[in-house]
Amino acid sequence: MSEIPKLPRLKTSVVLSKEKQQKLDAVLGPITITEDILSQIMAAFREQMLLASSTDENVRKRSDHLMMNTFIRELLDGTEQGDYLGLDLGGTNFRVVLVRFKDGVAATTTKYYSLTDECLSGPADGVFDFIAESIQNFLTTQGLENSEKKIPLGFTFSFPSTQLALNKQILLTWTKTFKCPDGIGEDPVAMLEAAIERKTKNLPVDVVVVMSDTVSTLMAGNYLDKKCRVGLILGTGCNAAFVENISDIEKWTGDDKDPRHVIVNVEMGSTGDNGCLDFCRSEYEKELDKYSNHPGSFTFEKSFAGMYLGELVRLVLVQLIKDGVLFEGDGGKLVEARWKLTTTDVTNIESDVGDSTTKTRAVLKKFALDTTATDEDLAIVREVAEFVSVRGAHIVAAVMSVLVNYVHLPEVTIGIDGSLYEKHPKFHDAMMEIFDKYSPNTKVNLILAKDGSGQGAAFAAVSALRQAVKGIRCS
Ligand code: BGC
């Protein structure tokens, strides 16, 4: 197999001393993702997908994927009319979206509501009360609070859940920034409906579908490009969904009416929780996990997702400080600042071009290192940020390549939502390097489905109503 083509990597005129270069290589070398490692990651991922697809429940339990039937079969066809609402809960920002369709063209209005830290770690009822009040506020701003007709609502709920019906799930675990002590084992739709009743009484909404953000992003991506068959989130967390032929789903128990496909939620952020990625986990990933909100789980997304990338970069920098390679061994506040170097900081560092170091210096200012940093320090910080970022992009693209090959079409568009993909200046190109090599028989396009996870929730509400009319089984 040919080599993975290398992106034009950082080109600064700063040349590190031989000794520093060797020490830097000694830290980055062991965490380099070689072709061999990539192939092993892909094989492990493929196996998890197959195990999760088994008809035998005991085999499925061995997988750390869910490959969950979402019951969503209908994609948009350009004839849509009317108003639909979407909710998007998964990160710190909660969104309410109104989509007004006219002859298939969607006009979208979005409003963001910020969840406080107390809410994220308090009782689940508090989260759902917040959602109910936000919907009420949103409807008021849109003049819809007294709508006579109930507005169909799609709910993006981005946590691993068992899907029992189009509008019924069971939450398996909270992830990312959510640490509510309860809610697990409960249905998010029932919790939402109870909160609406408790807090707002007669909101004119009808929750017709609940889904993962990957699913709503796929719906939104497919609205932009009919070749979009895969939805991917590269945000705080990571996950993917794809359109699967019913005839290829061994464990399928639904009807086989048209449309003979369904969206499947892979739920892949947890790949590796069963140890299948132990062969390539670095000390940095293990340390990050130890201090994370949910230790021992969501192994895969902890290698690159937005909640973690900054901390991974920081841990590598701390090692270099300890080795005396950076800041003459005195890294000041950076050494103790767990989670304080964010993925936004990494994106900013990565936005410095050529010899410019303005953005890198601005990030270092947070840690009072901007005035002491030498040109060599700045070059090393930039190189580490790039190395860890490209490493992450390669890892996630490798497993997406498995999915693309599984979908087995000449051309596939992946609709992507999430700030990591949207804002990081090198993620897209680094991912494309992998598709070029590992999915040579498919033309892969990556498109940004911006805010797709909110907008797509409203789109899925359209699917739900259509399916009801056609009598497609939805549970
Ligand atoms: C969750 C997924 C979600 C992904 C992206 C993960 O932590 O488990 O359900 O799709 O984040 O938001």
Coordinates of C-alpha atoms and ligand atoms in Angstrom, one line a residue:
M1 CA 0.0 0.0 0.0
S2 CA 1.1 3.5 -0.7
E3 CA 2.2 5.9 2.0
I4 CA -0.5 8.2 3.5
P5 CA 0.2 11.4 1.6
K6 CA 1.6 14.0 4.0
L7 CA -0.2 17.4 4.3
P8 CA 2.1 20.3 3.9
R9 CA 3.1 20.3 7.5
L10 CA 4.1 23.4 9.5
K11 CA 6.8 25.3 7.8
T12 CA 8.4 27.9 10.0
S13 CA 11.9 29.2 9.6
V14 CA 12.6 28.3 13.2
V15 CA 15.1 25.4 13.4
L16 CA 15.2 23.6 16.7
S17 CA 18.6 22.7 18.1
K18 CA 19.5 19.0 17.4
E19 CA 19.1 18.2 21.1
K20 CA 15.6 19.7 21.3
Q21 CA 14.5 18.1 18.1
Q22 CA 15.6 14.7 19.4
K23 CA 13.8 15.1 22.7
L24 CA 10.7 16.3 20.9
D25 CA 10.8 13.2 18.6
A26 CA 11.3 11.0 21.7
V27 CA 7.9 12.3 23.0
L28 CA 6.0 12.3 19.7
G29 CA 7.5 9.1 18.3
P30 CA 5.7 6.7 20.7
I31 CA 2.3 8.3 20.0
T32 CA 2.6 8.4 16.3
I33 CA -0.2 6.6 14.5
T34 CA 1.6 4.6 11.9
E35 CA -0.1 2.9 9.0
D36 CA 0.1 -0.4 10.8
I37 CA -1.7 1.1 13.8
L38 CA -4.4 2.7 11.6
S39 CA -5.1 -0.7 10.0
Q40 CA -5.5 -2.3 13.4
I41 CA -7.8 0.5 14.5
M42 CA -9.9 -0.1 11.4
A43 CA -10.0 -3.8 11.9
A44 CA -11.1 -3.4 15.5
F45 CA -13.8 -0.9 14.5
R46 CA -15.1 -3.2 11.8
E47 CA -15.3 -6.1 14.3
Q48 CA -17.3 -3.9 16.7
M49 CA -19.8 -3.0 13.9
L50 CA -20.2 -6.7 13.1
L51 CA -20.7 -7.8 16.6
A52 CA -23.2 -5.1 17.3
S53 CA -25.2 -6.2 14.2
S54 CA -25.5 -9.8 15.3
T55 CA -28.9 -11.4 15.9
D56 CA -27.5 -13.0 19.0
E57 CA -27.9 -10.7 22.0
N58 CA -25.0 -12.2 23.8
V59 CA -22.7 -11.4 20.8
R60 CA -24.1 -7.9 20.7
K61 CA -23.2 -7.3 24.3
R62 CA -19.5 -8.0 23.4
S63 CA -19.5 -4.9 21.1
D64 CA -19.0 -1.4 22.3
H65 CA -21.1 0.0 19.5
L66 CA -24.8 0.0 19.4
M67 CA -25.7 0.1 15.7
M68 CA -29.1 1.3 16.8
N69 CA -32.2 1.2 14.6
T70 CA -33.6 4.7 14.8
F71 CA -36.8 3.8 13.0
I72 CA -36.3 6.8 10.7
R73 CA -36.8 5.7 7.1
E74 CA -38.0 8.8 5.3
L75 CA -35.6 11.4 4.0
L76 CA -36.8 14.8 2.7
D77 CA -38.0 14.8 -0.9
G78 CA -38.4 18.5 -1.6
T79 CA -42.2 18.6 -1.2
E80 CA -42.2 19.7 2.5
Q81 CA -44.6 22.4 3.7
G82 CA -45.3 23.9 7.1
D83 CA -43.8 24.5 10.5
Y84 CA -41.7 22.1 12.5
L85 CA -39.6 22.5 15.6
G86 CA -36.3 21.0 16.5
L87 CA -34.5 20.8 19.9
D88 CA -30.8 20.0 20.2
L89 CA -29.5 18.9 23.6
G90 CA -26.0 17.4 23.8
G91 CA -23.4 20.1 24.5
T92 CA -23.4 23.1 26.8
N93 CA -25.5 25.1 24.4
F94 CA -29.1 24.0 24.0
R95 CA -30.8 25.1 20.8
V96 CA -34.4 25.5 19.8
V97 CA -35.0 25.6 16.1
L98 CA -38.0 26.6 14.0
V99 CA -38.1 25.3 10.4
R100 CA -40.6 26.8 8.1
F101 CA -40.9 24.8 4.8
K102 CA -42.2 26.3 1.6
D103 CA -42.2 23.9 -1.3
G104 CA -39.3 21.9 0.2
V105 CA -37.2 25.0 1.0
A106 CA -36.4 25.4 4.7
A107 CA -36.2 28.8 6.4
T108 CA -34.6 28.2 9.8
T109 CA -34.6 30.3 13.0
T110 CA -32.4 29.2 15.8
K111 CA -32.0 30.4 19.4
Y112 CA -29.3 29.3 21.8
Y113 CA -29.8 28.8 25.5
S114 CA -26.9 28.1 27.8
L115 CA -27.0 25.4 30.5
T116 CA -25.3 26.3 33.7
D117 CA -22.7 24.0 35.3
E118 CA -25.1 23.4 38.2
C119 CA -27.8 22.3 35.8
L120 CA -25.3 19.9 34.0
S121 CA -24.5 18.1 37.3
G122 CA -27.9 18.5 39.1
P123 CA -31.0 16.3 38.9
A124 CA -32.1 15.4 35.3
D125 CA -35.5 17.1 36.1
G126 CA -33.6 20.4 36.2
V127 CA -32.3 19.9 32.7
F128 CA -35.7 19.1 31.3
D129 CA -37.3 22.0 33.2
F130 CA -34.8 24.2 31.5
I131 CA -35.6 22.8 28.1
A132 CA -39.4 23.3 28.7
E133 CA -38.9 26.9 29.7
S134 CA -36.6 27.5 26.8
I135 CA -39.2 26.1 24.3
Q136 CA -41.8 28.4 25.9
N137 CA -39.5 31.4 25.6
F138 CA -38.7 30.5 22.0
L139 CA -42.3 30.1 21.0
T140 CA -43.1 33.5 22.5
T141 CA -40.4 35.2 20.6
Q142 CA -41.8 33.6 17.4
G143 CA -45.4 34.5 18.3
L144 CA -46.3 30.8 18.4
E145 CA -47.1 30.4 22.0
N146 CA -50.8 30.3 21.4
S147 CA -50.7 28.3 18.2
E148 CA -54.0 26.4 17.8
K149 CA -52.4 23.5 16.1
K150 CA -49.7 21.5 17.9
I151 CA -46.4 22.0 16.2
P152 CA -44.5 18.7 15.5
L153 CA -41.2 18.6 17.3
G154 CA -38.1 16.5 16.7
F155 CA -35.8 16.1 19.7
T156 CA -32.1 15.6 19.2
F157 CA -30.9 14.0 22.4
S158 CA -27.2 13.2 22.0
F159 CA -26.5 10.5 24.6
P160 CA -26.2 6.8 24.2
S161 CA -29.7 5.4 24.3
T162 CA -31.7 2.4 23.4
Q163 CA -34.2 3.4 20.8
L164 CA -37.6 1.6 21.4
A165 CA -39.7 3.6 19.0
L166 CA -39.5 6.7 16.9
N167 CA -40.3 8.8 20.0
K168 CA -39.1 6.6 22.8
Q169 CA -35.6 6.0 24.1
I170 CA -34.0 4.7 27.2
L171 CA -30.9 6.6 28.3
L172 CA -28.0 4.4 28.9
T173 CA -25.5 6.9 30.2
W174 CA -24.7 10.6 30.3
T175 CA -21.5 11.6 28.5
K176 CA -19.4 14.8 27.8
T177 CA -20.3 17.7 30.2
F178 CA -23.4 16.1 31.6
K179 CA -23.1 14.5 35.0
C180 CA -26.7 14.3 36.3
P181 CA -26.9 11.7 39.1
D182 CA -30.2 10.4 37.7
G183 CA -32.1 10.0 34.4
I184 CA -30.4 6.8 33.4
G185 CA -32.9 4.1 32.5
E186 CA -35.5 6.8 31.7
D187 CA -37.1 8.0 28.5
P188 CA -36.0 11.5 27.5
V189 CA -39.3 12.1 25.7
A190 CA -41.3 11.2 28.8
M191 CA -39.0 13.4 30.9
L192 CA -39.5 16.3 28.5
E193 CA -43.2 15.8 28.4
A194 CA -43.4 15.7 32.2
A195 CA -41.3 18.9 32.4
I196 CA -43.6 20.7 29.9
E197 CA -46.6 19.7 32.0
R198 CA -44.8 20.8 35.2
K199 CA -43.4 24.0 34.0
T200 CA -45.5 25.3 31.2
K201 CA -48.7 23.4 31.0
N202 CA -50.1 23.9 27.6
L203 CA -47.2 24.3 25.2
P204 CA -48.5 23.7 21.7
V205 CA -45.9 21.1 20.7
D206 CA -46.0 17.4 19.9
V207 CA -42.8 15.4 20.4
V208 CA -42.9 13.0 17.5
V209 CA -39.4 11.8 17.2
V210 CA -36.2 11.6 19.4
M211 CA -32.8 11.0 17.9
S212 CA -29.0 11.3 18.2
D213 CA -27.3 14.4 16.8
T214 CA -25.7 12.2 14.2
V215 CA -29.1 11.3 12.8
S216 CA -30.3 14.9 12.6
T217 CA -27.0 15.9 11.1
L218 CA -27.5 13.2 8.4
M219 CA -31.0 14.6 7.7
A220 CA -29.6 18.1 7.4
G221 CA -26.7 16.9 5.2
N222 CA -29.1 15.0 3.0
Y223 CA -31.2 18.2 2.6
L224 CA -28.0 19.9 1.3
D225 CA -26.7 17.0 -0.8
K226 CA -28.7 13.9 -1.8
K227 CA -25.5 11.9 -1.8
C228 CA -25.2 12.4 2.0
R229 CA -25.7 9.0 3.5
V230 CA -23.6 9.5 6.6
G231 CA -23.9 12.0 9.4
L232 CA -20.9 12.7 11.7
I233 CA -20.5 14.8 14.8
L234 CA -17.1 16.2 15.5
G235 CA -17.9 18.5 18.3
T236 CA -17.7 18.1 22.1
G237 CA -18.1 14.3 21.5
C238 CA -18.0 12.1 18.4
N239 CA -20.4 9.7 16.8
A240 CA -21.8 8.7 13.4
A241 CA -25.0 7.5 11.7
F242 CA -25.6 6.1 8.2
V243 CA -28.4 5.0 5.9
E244 CA -28.5 1.2 5.9
N245 CA -30.4 -1.1 3.6
I246 CA -32.9 -3.1 5.6
S247 CA -32.0 -6.2 3.8
D248 CA -28.5 -5.9 5.1
I249 CA -29.5 -5.7 8.7
E250 CA -29.4 -9.1 10.2
K251 CA -31.1 -8.1 13.4
W252 CA -33.9 -6.2 11.6
T253 CA -37.3 -7.1 13.0
G254 CA -39.4 -4.3 11.5
D255 CA -41.5 -4.3 8.3
D256 CA -40.0 -4.3 4.8
K257 CA -42.3 -1.7 3.2
D258 CA -40.8 1.1 1.2
P259 CA -38.5 2.9 1.9
R260 CA -36.4 -0.2 2.3
H261 CA -33.7 1.6 4.3
V262 CA -33.3 3.0 7.8
I263 CA -30.9 5.3 9.6
V264 CA -28.6 3.4 11.9
N265 CA -26.9 5.2 14.8
V266 CA -23.5 3.6 15.3
E267 CA -22.9 5.1 18.7
M268 CA -19.1 4.8 18.4
G269 CA -17.7 7.3 20.9
S270 CA -17.3 4.3 23.2
T271 CA -15.2 2.2 20.8
G272 CA -12.4 0.8 22.9
D273 CA -14.3 0.6 26.1
N274 CA -14.1 -3.1 25.9
G275 CA -10.3 -2.9 25.5
C276 CA -10.2 -3.3 21.7
L277 CA -8.1 -0.2 21.3
D278 CA -5.7 -0.8 24.2
F279 CA -2.9 -1.5 21.8
C280 CA -2.7 2.2 20.8
R281 CA -3.8 4.1 23.9
S282 CA -1.1 6.5 24.9
E283 CA -0.2 7.5 28.5
Y284 CA -1.7 10.9 27.7
E285 CA -5.1 9.4 26.8
K286 CA -5.0 7.3 30.0
E287 CA -4.2 10.2 32.2
L288 CA -6.9 12.4 30.5
D289 CA -9.4 9.6 31.1
K290 CA -8.5 9.3 34.8
Y291 CA -9.5 13.0 35.4
S292 CA -12.5 13.1 33.0
N293 CA -16.1 13.3 33.9
H294 CA -16.7 9.6 33.0
P295 CA -13.5 7.7 33.6
G296 CA -13.2 4.3 31.9
S297 CA -15.7 5.0 29.2
F298 CA -15.9 6.8 25.8
T299 CA -12.3 5.8 25.1
F300 CA -12.5 6.6 21.3
E301 CA -13.8 10.1 21.5
K302 CA -11.2 10.9 24.2
S303 CA -8.5 10.7 21.6
F304 CA -9.6 13.8 19.7
A305 CA -13.1 15.1 20.3
G306 CA -13.6 18.7 21.2
M307 CA -14.0 18.2 24.9
Y308 CA -10.6 16.5 25.0
L309 CA -8.2 17.6 22.3
G310 CA -7.0 20.7 24.2
E311 CA -6.2 18.6 27.3
L312 CA -4.4 16.0 25.2
V313 CA -2.2 18.8 23.7
R314 CA -1.6 20.2 27.2
L315 CA -0.5 16.8 28.6
V316 CA 2.0 16.4 25.8
L317 CA 3.3 20.0 26.4
V318 CA 3.6 19.2 30.1
Q319 CA 5.7 16.2 29.3
L320 CA 8.0 18.4 27.2
I321 CA 8.2 20.9 30.0
K322 CA 9.2 18.1 32.4
D323 CA 11.8 17.0 29.9
G324 CA 13.3 20.5 29.8
V325 CA 12.4 20.9 26.1
L326 CA 9.9 23.7 26.6
F327 CA 10.0 27.0 28.5
E328 CA 13.4 25.9 30.0
G329 CA 11.5 23.5 32.1
D330 CA 9.3 26.1 33.8
G331 CA 5.8 25.9 32.4
G332 CA 4.2 28.0 35.1
K333 CA 0.4 27.8 35.2
L334 CA 0.2 25.4 32.3
V335 CA 1.4 22.4 34.3
E336 CA -1.4 22.6 36.9
A337 CA -4.1 23.8 34.5
R338 CA -6.0 20.6 33.9
W339 CA -8.6 21.1 31.2
K340 CA -7.8 24.8 30.9
L341 CA -6.1 24.5 27.5
T342 CA -9.2 24.1 25.3
T343 CA -9.8 22.8 21.9
T344 CA -10.6 26.4 20.9
D345 CA -7.1 27.3 22.0
V346 CA -5.7 24.5 19.8
T347 CA -7.8 25.8 16.9
N348 CA -6.4 29.2 17.5
I349 CA -2.8 28.0 17.7
E350 CA -3.4 26.1 14.5
S351 CA -4.6 29.2 12.8
D352 CA -1.2 30.8 12.9
V353 CA 0.3 30.6 9.4
G354 CA 3.9 30.6 8.4
D355 CA 6.1 32.4 10.9
S356 CA 3.2 34.2 12.5
T357 CA 2.9 33.4 16.2
T358 CA 0.3 36.0 17.3
K359 CA -2.4 33.5 18.1
T360 CA -0.1 31.1 19.8
R361 CA 1.2 33.8 22.0
A362 CA -2.3 34.9 22.8
V363 CA -3.1 31.4 24.0
L364 CA 0.1 31.2 26.0
K365 CA -0.9 34.5 27.7
K366 CA -3.7 32.6 29.5
F367 CA -0.9 30.7 31.3
A368 CA 1.4 33.8 31.7
L369 CA 3.9 32.2 29.3
D370 CA 3.6 34.7 26.5
T371 CA 6.4 37.0 27.5
T372 CA 8.9 34.2 28.3
A373 CA 8.2 32.0 25.3
T374 CA 11.2 31.9 22.9
D375 CA 10.8 31.4 19.1
E376 CA 11.8 27.8 19.7
D377 CA 9.1 27.4 22.4
L378 CA 6.4 28.8 20.1
A379 CA 7.5 26.5 17.3
I380 CA 7.3 23.5 19.6
V381 CA 3.9 24.4 20.9
R382 CA 2.6 24.8 17.3
E383 CA 4.1 21.6 16.3
V384 CA 2.5 19.7 19.2
A385 CA -0.9 21.2 18.5
E386 CA -0.6 20.2 14.9
F387 CA 0.7 16.7 15.7
V388 CA -2.1 15.9 18.2
S389 CA -4.8 17.4 15.9
V390 CA -3.7 15.5 12.8
R391 CA -3.3 12.3 14.8
G392 CA -6.9 12.8 15.9
A393 CA -8.2 13.6 12.4
H394 CA -6.5 10.4 11.1
I395 CA -8.0 8.2 13.8
V396 CA -11.5 9.4 13.2
A397 CA -11.2 9.4 9.4
A398 CA -9.9 5.8 9.6
V399 CA -13.0 4.5 11.2
M400 CA -15.2 6.6 8.9
S401 CA -13.4 5.0 6.1
V402 CA -14.6 1.6 7.4
L403 CA -18.1 3.0 7.4
V404 CA -17.8 4.4 3.9
N405 CA -16.5 1.1 2.6
Y406 CA -19.4 -0.7 4.3
V407 CA -21.9 1.6 2.7
H408 CA -20.3 0.6 -0.5
L409 CA -21.4 3.3 -3.0
P410 CA -19.3 5.0 -5.7
E411 CA -19.8 8.4 -4.1
V412 CA -20.7 9.2 -0.5
T413 CA -21.1 12.6 1.2
I414 CA -20.6 12.8 4.9
G415 CA -22.5 15.6 6.5
I416 CA -20.6 16.9 9.5
D417 CA -21.7 19.2 12.4
G418 CA -19.6 20.3 15.3
S419 CA -17.2 23.0 16.1
L420 CA -14.1 20.8 15.9
Y421 CA -14.6 20.2 12.2
E422 CA -16.0 23.6 11.5
K423 CA -13.3 25.7 13.2
H424 CA -10.1 23.6 13.1
P425 CA -8.2 24.8 10.0
K426 CA -6.5 21.4 9.3
F427 CA -9.1 18.7 10.3
H428 CA -10.8 18.5 6.9
D429 CA -7.6 18.1 4.9
A430 CA -6.1 15.6 7.3
M431 CA -9.2 13.5 7.2
M432 CA -9.2 13.6 3.4
E433 CA -5.7 12.1 3.4
I434 CA -7.1 9.0 4.9
F435 CA -10.1 8.6 2.6
D436 CA -7.8 8.9 -0.4
K437 CA -5.8 6.0 0.8
Y438 CA -8.3 3.7 2.6
S439 CA -11.5 4.3 0.6
P440 CA -10.0 4.3 -2.9
N441 CA -13.2 3.0 -4.6
T442 CA -15.5 5.7 -3.3
K443 CA -15.4 9.4 -3.9
V444 CA -15.8 10.8 -0.4
N445 CA -17.1 14.4 0.1
L446 CA -17.1 16.0 3.5
I447 CA -19.5 18.8 3.9
L448 CA -20.3 21.1 6.9
A449 CA -23.9 20.7 7.9
K450 CA -23.8 23.7 10.1
D451 CA -26.2 23.6 13.0
G452 CA -27.5 20.4 11.3
S453 CA -28.1 18.7 14.6
G454 CA -30.8 21.3 15.5
Q455 CA -32.2 21.8 12.0
G456 CA -32.2 18.1 11.2
A457 CA -34.3 17.4 14.3
A458 CA -37.1 19.5 12.7
F459 CA -36.5 17.6 9.4
A460 CA -36.9 14.3 11.2
A461 CA -40.3 15.5 12.6
V462 CA -41.4 15.6 8.9
S463 CA -40.2 12.0 8.5
A464 CA -42.2 10.9 11.6
L465 CA -45.4 12.4 10.3
R466 CA -44.9 10.8 6.8
Q467 CA -44.2 7.5 8.3
A468 CA -47.4 7.6 10.4
V469 CA -49.4 8.5 7.3
K470 CA -47.8 5.6 5.3
G471 CA -48.3 3.1 8.2
I472 CA -44.6 2.3 8.5
R473 CA -43.9 0.6 11.7
C474 CA -42.2 3.0 14.1
S475 CA -41.6 0.8 17.2
Ligands
BGC1 C1 -22.6 10.6 22.7 C2 -23.3 10.4 21.4 C3 -23.3 11.7 20.6 C4 -21.9 12.2 20.4 C5 -21.8 13.5 19.7 C6 -21.2 11.2 22.5 O1 -20.6 11.5 23.7 O2 -22.4 9.3 23.3 O3 -24.6 9.9 21.6 O4 -23.8 11.4 19.3 O5 -21.3 12.4 21.7 O6 -22.5 14.5 20.3

